[in-house]
Amino acid sequence: GFDRGQIRLGMSYKDILVLAIDLGIYTDVAPQELDEKHGTLFKNEPTTQQLSLSDGRTVQLVMRPTGSDGWIAEYEDIKVRVRYKQTLHKRNELLDAALEHMAHGLCAYDKNMRVIVVNRRYLEMYGLTEDDARPGTLMLDLMNQSVARGVHCAGTTAEKMYSDLKQRLIDNNEPVLHRILSDGRIIAVRHRPMANGGWVGTYEDITERHRAEENIAHMARHDVLTKLPNRLLFYEKMA
């Protein structure tokens, strides 16, 4: 915001800061305060600082020493970059909130079968902690953790689950796989491939729905009053 004639050879750095304040480039700051803040830039190694201007712009200042002769200050308007980062940050916050409030569990992993992200519901379903499912963790290791905690039925191994997952859901593109856990819960597992490789898996606890369907099927094949098998069940058994 300076005119070329306002900045002259021989001006001190503090004089330039005072001029910036007088012109309203910096607001709500005293010359001494600004001088002390910028004084930390003059070091023997390059230093970086972001400056907020009164018109809403953000300028990145990089101060580079030139040996015994002084410093070179490079100024870059990074307003667009800052706004993009702010927008991305807000979007990530919304995505995080959505993941944490999902009724289903979610686990995304890359083409090398390493965890990218999981949500809280997924951890609860399989008795896992955040430390168990850090980004980069192998899915096989994650399965080993849940097996060790007794979440799965007796005789179930992580290697068997891993092989089953790859063959049925990933290699053969089966739409859904059902896992029966040691406490009787039934989890419906669905996977979708990602464009850059890897998969997003959703995990739904369908225990109550399954029991309701079994109850309806039972009622359809038994007399409501006597509870005795009816004709439909008879025909099914005969067939």
PDB file of C-alpha atoms in Angstrom:
ATOM      1  CA  GLY A   1       0.000   0.000   0.000  1.00  0.00           C
ATOM      2  CA  PHE A   2       3.008   2.296  -0.220  1.00  0.00           C
ATOM      3  CA  ASP A   3       3.719   4.792  -2.981  1.00  0.00           C
ATOM      4  CA  ARG A   4       7.164   4.391  -4.488  1.00  0.00           C
ATOM      5  CA  GLY A   5       8.233   7.807  -3.248  1.00  0.00           C
ATOM      6  CA  GLN A   6       7.367   6.987   0.370  1.00  0.00           C
ATOM      7  CA  ILE A   7      10.059   4.347   0.726  1.00  0.00           C
ATOM      8  CA  ARG A   8      13.517   5.861   0.403  1.00  0.00           C
ATOM      9  CA  LEU A   9      17.021   4.477   0.603  1.00  0.00           C
ATOM     10  CA  GLY A  10      18.393   4.842   4.093  1.00  0.00           C
ATOM     11  CA  MET A  11      15.025   4.605   5.915  1.00  0.00           C
ATOM     12  CA  SER A  12      15.136   2.495   9.051  1.00  0.00           C
ATOM     13  CA  TYR A  13      12.946  -0.572   9.274  1.00  0.00           C
ATOM     14  CA  LYS A  14      11.102   1.007  12.211  1.00  0.00           C
ATOM     15  CA  ASP A  15      10.315   4.107  10.125  1.00  0.00           C
ATOM     16  CA  ILE A  16       8.728   1.883   7.502  1.00  0.00           C
ATOM     17  CA  LEU A  17       6.584   0.196  10.187  1.00  0.00           C
ATOM     18  CA  VAL A  18       5.477   3.565  11.564  1.00  0.00           C
ATOM     19  CA  LEU A  19       4.520   4.651   8.043  1.00  0.00           C
ATOM     20  CA  ALA A  20       2.510   1.441   7.596  1.00  0.00           C
ATOM     21  CA  ILE A  21       0.597   2.202  10.806  1.00  0.00           C
ATOM     22  CA  ASP A  22      -0.001   5.836   9.771  1.00  0.00           C
ATOM     23  CA  LEU A  23      -1.414   4.667   6.419  1.00  0.00           C
ATOM     24  CA  GLY A  24      -3.705   2.149   8.136  1.00  0.00           C
ATOM     25  CA  ILE A  25      -1.982  -0.899   6.676  1.00  0.00           C
ATOM     26  CA  TYR A  26      -1.615  -2.174  10.241  1.00  0.00           C
ATOM     27  CA  THR A  27      -4.359  -1.379  12.746  1.00  0.00           C
ATOM     28  CA  ASP A  28      -4.787  -1.733  16.507  1.00  0.00           C
ATOM     29  CA  VAL A  29      -1.049  -1.977  17.121  1.00  0.00           C
ATOM     30  CA  ALA A  30       1.529   0.467  18.487  1.00  0.00           C
ATOM     31  CA  PRO A  31       4.809   1.157  16.613  1.00  0.00           C
ATOM     32  CA  GLN A  32       6.882  -0.135  19.544  1.00  0.00           C
ATOM     33  CA  GLU A  33       4.879  -3.376  19.729  1.00  0.00           C
ATOM     34  CA  LEU A  34       5.183  -3.947  15.990  1.00  0.00           C
ATOM     35  CA  ASP A  35       8.891  -3.121  16.095  1.00  0.00           C
ATOM     36  CA  GLU A  36       9.509  -5.685  18.852  1.00  0.00           C
ATOM     37  CA  LYS A  37       7.484  -8.337  17.023  1.00  0.00           C
ATOM     38  CA  HIS A  38       9.364  -7.820  13.760  1.00  0.00           C
ATOM     39  CA  GLY A  39      12.688  -7.565  15.586  1.00  0.00           C
ATOM     40  CA  THR A  40      12.581 -11.305  16.167  1.00  0.00           C
ATOM     41  CA  LEU A  41      12.979 -11.786  12.410  1.00  0.00           C
ATOM     42  CA  PHE A  42      16.553 -10.521  12.292  1.00  0.00           C
ATOM     43  CA  LYS A  43      18.460 -13.723  13.004  1.00  0.00           C
ATOM     44  CA  ASN A  44      21.346 -15.663  11.528  1.00  0.00           C
ATOM     45  CA  GLU A  45      18.996 -18.149   9.844  1.00  0.00           C
ATOM     46  CA  PRO A  46      15.916 -17.630   7.636  1.00  0.00           C
ATOM     47  CA  THR A  47      12.737 -16.900   9.594  1.00  0.00           C
ATOM     48  CA  THR A  48       9.106 -16.809   8.492  1.00  0.00           C
ATOM     49  CA  GLN A  49       6.165 -14.824   9.789  1.00  0.00           C
ATOM     50  CA  GLN A  50       2.595 -14.247   8.631  1.00  0.00           C
ATOM     51  CA  LEU A  51       1.297 -10.667   8.701  1.00  0.00           C
ATOM     52  CA  SER A  52      -2.418  -9.790   8.799  1.00  0.00           C
ATOM     53  CA  LEU A  53      -3.184  -6.513   7.042  1.00  0.00           C
ATOM     54  CA  SER A  54      -6.123  -4.219   7.712  1.00  0.00           C
ATOM     55  CA  ASP A  55      -7.787  -5.031   4.355  1.00  0.00           C
ATOM     56  CA  GLY A  56      -8.023  -8.734   5.217  1.00  0.00           C
ATOM     57  CA  ARG A  57      -5.005  -9.878   3.261  1.00  0.00           C
ATOM     58  CA  THR A  58      -2.416 -12.201   4.724  1.00  0.00           C
ATOM     59  CA  VAL A  59       1.210 -11.649   3.740  1.00  0.00           C
ATOM     60  CA  GLN A  60       3.956 -14.173   4.365  1.00  0.00           C
ATOM     61  CA  LEU A  61       7.285 -12.577   5.218  1.00  0.00           C
ATOM     62  CA  VAL A  62      10.520 -14.571   4.850  1.00  0.00           C
ATOM     63  CA  MET A  63      13.622 -12.859   6.217  1.00  0.00           C
ATOM     64  CA  ARG A  64      16.914 -14.238   4.902  1.00  0.00           C
ATOM     65  CA  PRO A  65      20.346 -13.171   6.232  1.00  0.00           C
ATOM     66  CA  THR A  66      22.919 -12.067   3.635  1.00  0.00           C
ATOM     67  CA  GLY A  67      25.956 -12.480   5.830  1.00  0.00           C
ATOM     68  CA  SER A  68      27.427  -9.333   7.358  1.00  0.00           C
ATOM     69  CA  ASP A  69      25.561  -7.019   4.965  1.00  0.00           C
ATOM     70  CA  GLY A  70      22.058  -7.413   6.440  1.00  0.00           C
ATOM     71  CA  TRP A  71      18.881  -9.223   5.379  1.00  0.00           C
ATOM     72  CA  ILE A  72      16.621  -9.675   2.401  1.00  0.00           C
ATOM     73  CA  ALA A  73      12.882  -9.632   3.164  1.00  0.00           C
ATOM     74  CA  GLU A  74      10.539 -11.473   0.772  1.00  0.00           C
ATOM     75  CA  TYR A  75       6.825 -10.677   0.970  1.00  0.00           C
ATOM     76  CA  GLU A  76       4.148 -12.884  -0.609  1.00  0.00           C
ATOM     77  CA  ASP A  77       0.380 -12.305  -0.631  1.00  0.00           C
ATOM     78  CA  ILE A  78      -1.004 -15.686   0.511  1.00  0.00           C
ATOM     79  CA  LYS A  79      -4.628 -14.644   1.037  1.00  0.00           C
ATOM     80  CA  VAL A  80      -5.978 -17.245  -1.406  1.00  0.00           C
ATOM     81  CA  ARG A  81      -3.831 -19.980   0.116  1.00  0.00           C
ATOM     82  CA  VAL A  82      -4.912 -19.075   3.649  1.00  0.00           C
ATOM     83  CA  ARG A  83      -8.594 -19.029   2.696  1.00  0.00           C
ATOM     84  CA  TYR A  84      -8.225 -22.389   0.975  1.00  0.00           C
ATOM     85  CA  LYS A  85      -6.626 -23.864   4.115  1.00  0.00           C
ATOM     86  CA  GLN A  86      -9.376 -22.376   6.281  1.00  0.00           C
ATOM     87  CA  THR A  87     -12.061 -23.812   3.998  1.00  0.00           C
ATOM     88  CA  LEU A  88     -10.328 -27.195   3.963  1.00  0.00           C
ATOM     89  CA  HIS A  89     -10.029 -27.119   7.759  1.00  0.00           C
ATOM     90  CA  LYS A  90     -13.746 -26.370   8.155  1.00  0.00           C
ATOM     91  CA  ARG A  91     -14.651 -29.137   5.717  1.00  0.00           C
ATOM     92  CA  ASN A  92     -12.454 -31.601   7.595  1.00  0.00           C
ATOM     93  CA  GLU A  93     -14.118 -30.577  10.859  1.00  0.00           C
ATOM     94  CA  LEU A  94     -17.542 -31.263   9.302  1.00  0.00           C
ATOM     95  CA  LEU A  95     -16.360 -34.626   7.976  1.00  0.00           C
ATOM     96  CA  ASP A  96     -14.943 -35.561  11.379  1.00  0.00           C
ATOM     97  CA  ALA A  97     -18.228 -34.616  13.051  1.00  0.00           C
ATOM     98  CA  ALA A  98     -20.192 -36.645  10.494  1.00  0.00           C
ATOM     99  CA  LEU A  99     -17.951 -39.690  10.997  1.00  0.00           C
ATOM    100  CA  GLU A 100     -18.233 -39.532  14.781  1.00  0.00           C
ATOM    101  CA  HIS A 101     -22.049 -39.307  14.695  1.00  0.00           C
ATOM    102  CA  MET A 102     -22.616 -42.097  12.171  1.00  0.00           C
ATOM    103  CA  ALA A 103     -24.828 -44.945  13.378  1.00  0.00           C
ATOM    104  CA  HIS A 104     -22.645 -47.363  11.398  1.00  0.00           C
ATOM    105  CA  GLY A 105     -18.991 -48.138  11.912  1.00  0.00           C
ATOM    106  CA  LEU A 106     -16.591 -46.963   9.214  1.00  0.00           C
ATOM    107  CA  CYS A 107     -13.082 -48.060   8.332  1.00  0.00           C
ATOM    108  CA  ALA A 108     -11.198 -46.856   5.242  1.00  0.00           C
ATOM    109  CA  TYR A 109      -7.913 -48.415   4.187  1.00  0.00           C
ATOM    110  CA  ASP A 110      -5.557 -48.062   1.250  1.00  0.00           C
ATOM    111  CA  LYS A 111      -4.551 -50.501  -1.481  1.00  0.00           C
ATOM    112  CA  ASN A 112      -1.884 -51.940   0.822  1.00  0.00           C
ATOM    113  CA  MET A 113      -4.565 -52.772   3.405  1.00  0.00           C
ATOM    114  CA  ARG A 114      -3.376 -50.098   5.830  1.00  0.00           C
ATOM    115  CA  VAL A 115      -5.809 -48.023   7.880  1.00  0.00           C
ATOM    116  CA  ILE A 116      -6.565 -44.485   6.666  1.00  0.00           C
ATOM    117  CA  VAL A 117      -9.342 -43.546   9.079  1.00  0.00           C
ATOM    118  CA  VAL A 118     -11.856 -45.197  11.426  1.00  0.00           C
ATOM    119  CA  ASN A 119     -14.733 -43.729  13.398  1.00  0.00           C
ATOM    120  CA  ARG A 120     -15.708 -44.163  17.030  1.00  0.00           C
ATOM    121  CA  ARG A 121     -18.581 -46.564  16.248  1.00  0.00           C
ATOM    122  CA  TYR A 122     -16.209 -48.970  14.484  1.00  0.00           C
ATOM    123  CA  LEU A 123     -13.869 -49.002  17.493  1.00  0.00           C
ATOM    124  CA  GLU A 124     -16.808 -49.696  19.838  1.00  0.00           C
ATOM    125  CA  MET A 125     -18.078 -52.583  17.700  1.00  0.00           C
ATOM    126  CA  TYR A 126     -14.758 -54.410  17.739  1.00  0.00           C
ATOM    127  CA  GLY A 127     -13.502 -53.469  21.204  1.00  0.00           C
ATOM    128  CA  LEU A 128     -10.620 -51.403  19.838  1.00  0.00           C
ATOM    129  CA  THR A 129      -8.905 -48.209  20.981  1.00  0.00           C
ATOM    130  CA  GLU A 130      -7.658 -45.228  18.982  1.00  0.00           C
ATOM    131  CA  ASP A 131      -4.088 -46.438  19.507  1.00  0.00           C
ATOM    132  CA  ASP A 132      -5.017 -49.787  17.932  1.00  0.00           C
ATOM    133  CA  ALA A 133      -6.278 -48.124  14.764  1.00  0.00           C
ATOM    134  CA  ARG A 134      -3.749 -45.397  14.063  1.00  0.00           C
ATOM    135  CA  PRO A 135      -3.354 -44.425  10.374  1.00  0.00           C
ATOM    136  CA  GLY A 136      -0.948 -46.844   8.698  1.00  0.00           C
ATOM    137  CA  THR A 137      -1.919 -49.847  10.851  1.00  0.00           C
ATOM    138  CA  LEU A 138      -2.275 -53.072   8.854  1.00  0.00           C
ATOM    139  CA  MET A 139      -5.817 -54.466   8.749  1.00  0.00           C
ATOM    140  CA  LEU A 140      -4.420 -57.850   9.768  1.00  0.00           C
ATOM    141  CA  ASP A 141      -2.948 -56.292  12.923  1.00  0.00           C
ATOM    142  CA  LEU A 142      -6.286 -54.616  13.647  1.00  0.00           C
ATOM    143  CA  MET A 143      -8.062 -57.958  13.352  1.00  0.00           C
ATOM    144  CA  ASN A 144      -5.492 -59.593  15.614  1.00  0.00           C
ATOM    145  CA  GLN A 145      -6.277 -57.009  18.294  1.00  0.00           C
ATOM    146  CA  SER A 146     -10.030 -57.665  18.204  1.00  0.00           C
ATOM    147  CA  VAL A 147      -9.480 -61.456  18.239  1.00  0.00           C
ATOM    148  CA  ALA A 148      -7.164 -61.108  21.258  1.00  0.00           C
ATOM    149  CA  ARG A 149      -9.911 -59.222  23.114  1.00  0.00           C
ATOM    150  CA  GLY A 150     -12.419 -62.040  22.605  1.00  0.00           C
ATOM    151  CA  VAL A 151     -14.742 -60.110  20.301  1.00  0.00           C
ATOM    152  CA  HIS A 152     -15.015 -62.934  17.768  1.00  0.00           C
ATOM    153  CA  CYS A 153     -16.349 -66.462  18.138  1.00  0.00           C
ATOM    154  CA  ALA A 154     -14.069 -69.234  19.406  1.00  0.00           C
ATOM    155  CA  GLY A 155     -11.828 -70.641  16.707  1.00  0.00           C
ATOM    156  CA  THR A 156     -11.880 -67.456  14.635  1.00  0.00           C
ATOM    157  CA  THR A 157      -8.414 -66.254  13.635  1.00  0.00           C
ATOM    158  CA  ALA A 158      -7.329 -62.921  12.211  1.00  0.00           C
ATOM    159  CA  GLU A 159      -5.730 -64.689   9.240  1.00  0.00           C
ATOM    160  CA  LYS A 160      -9.013 -66.431   8.394  1.00  0.00           C
ATOM    161  CA  MET A 161     -11.026 -63.191   8.650  1.00  0.00           C
ATOM    162  CA  TYR A 162      -8.453 -61.326   6.569  1.00  0.00           C
ATOM    163  CA  SER A 163      -8.492 -63.972   3.835  1.00  0.00           C
ATOM    164  CA  ASP A 164     -12.298 -64.091   3.874  1.00  0.00           C
ATOM    165  CA  LEU A 165     -12.496 -60.288   3.606  1.00  0.00           C
ATOM    166  CA  LYS A 166     -10.144 -60.126   0.642  1.00  0.00           C
ATOM    167  CA  GLN A 167     -11.670 -63.038  -1.246  1.00  0.00           C
ATOM    168  CA  ARG A 168     -15.367 -62.335  -0.777  1.00  0.00           C
ATOM    169  CA  LEU A 169     -15.734 -58.572  -0.458  1.00  0.00           C
ATOM    170  CA  ILE A 170     -12.739 -57.292  -2.393  1.00  0.00           C
ATOM    171  CA  ASP A 171     -11.784 -59.904  -5.000  1.00  0.00           C
ATOM    172  CA  ASN A 172     -15.290 -61.230  -5.738  1.00  0.00           C
ATOM    173  CA  ASN A 173     -17.195 -57.974  -5.031  1.00  0.00           C
ATOM    174  CA  GLU A 174     -19.833 -59.647  -2.868  1.00  0.00           C
ATOM    175  CA  PRO A 175     -22.237 -56.928  -1.672  1.00  0.00           C
ATOM    176  CA  VAL A 176     -22.279 -57.870   1.997  1.00  0.00           C
ATOM    177  CA  LEU A 177     -20.561 -60.163   4.481  1.00  0.00           C
ATOM    178  CA  HIS A 178     -22.034 -61.109   7.881  1.00  0.00           C
ATOM    179  CA  ARG A 179     -19.842 -61.458  10.965  1.00  0.00           C
ATOM    180  CA  ILE A 180     -21.257 -63.211  14.046  1.00  0.00           C
ATOM    181  CA  LEU A 181     -19.463 -62.036  17.191  1.00  0.00           C
ATOM    182  CA  SER A 182     -18.906 -63.913  20.434  1.00  0.00           C
ATOM    183  CA  ASP A 183     -21.712 -62.049  22.252  1.00  0.00           C
ATOM    184  CA  GLY A 184     -24.263 -62.956  19.561  1.00  0.00           C
ATOM    185  CA  ARG A 185     -24.160 -59.681  17.674  1.00  0.00           C
ATOM    186  CA  ILE A 186     -24.386 -59.834  13.890  1.00  0.00           C
ATOM    187  CA  ILE A 187     -22.430 -57.244  11.886  1.00  0.00           C
ATOM    188  CA  ALA A 188     -23.173 -56.600   8.202  1.00  0.00           C
ATOM    189  CA  VAL A 189     -19.959 -55.561   6.436  1.00  0.00           C
ATOM    190  CA  ARG A 190     -20.079 -53.695   3.116  1.00  0.00           C
ATOM    191  CA  HIS A 191     -17.161 -52.316   1.099  1.00  0.00           C
ATOM    192  CA  ARG A 192     -16.823 -49.811  -1.730  1.00  0.00           C
ATOM    193  CA  PRO A 193     -13.615 -49.347  -3.744  1.00  0.00           C
ATOM    194  CA  MET A 194     -12.021 -45.890  -3.835  1.00  0.00           C
ATOM    195  CA  ALA A 195     -10.862 -44.262  -7.073  1.00  0.00           C
ATOM    196  CA  ASN A 196      -7.228 -44.015  -5.974  1.00  0.00           C
ATOM    197  CA  GLY A 197      -7.121 -47.567  -4.631  1.00  0.00           C
ATOM    198  CA  GLY A 198      -8.230 -48.926  -1.305  1.00  0.00           C
ATOM    199  CA  TRP A 199     -11.710 -49.396   0.135  1.00  0.00           C
ATOM    200  CA  VAL A 200     -14.238 -47.820   2.449  1.00  0.00           C
ATOM    201  CA  GLY A 201     -15.976 -50.340   4.699  1.00  0.00           C
ATOM    202  CA  THR A 202     -19.202 -49.734   6.612  1.00  0.00           C
ATOM    203  CA  TYR A 203     -20.214 -51.945   9.537  1.00  0.00           C
ATOM    204  CA  GLU A 204     -23.837 -52.186  10.623  1.00  0.00           C
ATOM    205  CA  ASP A 205     -25.104 -53.981  13.715  1.00  0.00           C
ATOM    206  CA  ILE A 206     -28.146 -55.853  12.376  1.00  0.00           C
ATOM    207  CA  THR A 207     -28.707 -58.059  15.449  1.00  0.00           C
ATOM    208  CA  GLU A 208     -32.142 -56.692  16.346  1.00  0.00           C
ATOM    209  CA  ARG A 209     -33.300 -56.653  12.739  1.00  0.00           C
ATOM    210  CA  HIS A 210     -32.154 -60.246  12.286  1.00  0.00           C
ATOM    211  CA  ARG A 211     -33.995 -61.341  15.419  1.00  0.00           C
ATOM    212  CA  ALA A 212     -37.143 -59.548  14.282  1.00  0.00           C
ATOM    213  CA  GLU A 213     -36.947 -61.252  10.882  1.00  0.00           C
ATOM    214  CA  GLU A 214     -36.460 -64.630  12.565  1.00  0.00           C
ATOM    215  CA  ASN A 215     -39.450 -63.921  14.798  1.00  0.00           C
ATOM    216  CA  ILE A 216     -41.630 -62.965  11.815  1.00  0.00           C
ATOM    217  CA  ALA A 217     -40.520 -66.089   9.942  1.00  0.00           C
ATOM    218  CA  HIS A 218     -41.329 -68.200  13.022  1.00  0.00           C
ATOM    219  CA  MET A 219     -44.771 -66.614  13.391  1.00  0.00           C
ATOM    220  CA  ALA A 220     -45.530 -67.236   9.722  1.00  0.00           C
ATOM    221  CA  ARG A 221     -44.918 -70.963  10.218  1.00  0.00           C
ATOM    222  CA  HIS A 222     -46.700 -71.462  13.563  1.00  0.00           C
ATOM    223  CA  ASP A 223     -50.239 -70.971  14.783  1.00  0.00           C
ATOM    224  CA  VAL A 224     -50.466 -67.779  16.837  1.00  0.00           C
ATOM    225  CA  LEU A 225     -52.776 -69.291  19.469  1.00  0.00           C
ATOM    226  CA  THR A 226     -51.436 -72.828  19.911  1.00  0.00           C
ATOM    227  CA  LYS A 227     -47.821 -72.167  18.778  1.00  0.00           C
ATOM    228  CA  LEU A 228     -48.058 -75.412  16.785  1.00  0.00           C
ATOM    229  CA  PRO A 229     -46.437 -75.725  13.332  1.00  0.00           C
ATOM    230  CA  ASN A 230     -48.849 -74.789  10.536  1.00  0.00           C
ATOM    231  CA  ARG A 231     -49.390 -75.893   6.982  1.00  0.00           C
ATOM    232  CA  LEU A 232     -46.673 -73.629   5.531  1.00  0.00           C
ATOM    233  CA  LEU A 233     -44.008 -75.246   7.687  1.00  0.00           C
ATOM    234  CA  PHE A 234     -45.405 -78.677   6.869  1.00  0.00           C
ATOM    235  CA  TYR A 235     -45.096 -78.034   3.127  1.00  0.00           C
ATOM    236  CA  GLU A 236     -41.555 -76.665   3.561  1.00  0.00           C
ATOM    237  CA  LYS A 237     -40.469 -79.692   5.545  1.00  0.00           C
ATOM    238  CA  MET A 238     -42.110 -82.055   3.006  1.00  0.00           C
ATOM    239  CA  ALA A 239     -40.328 -80.287   0.141  1.00  0.00           C
TER     240      ALA A 239
END
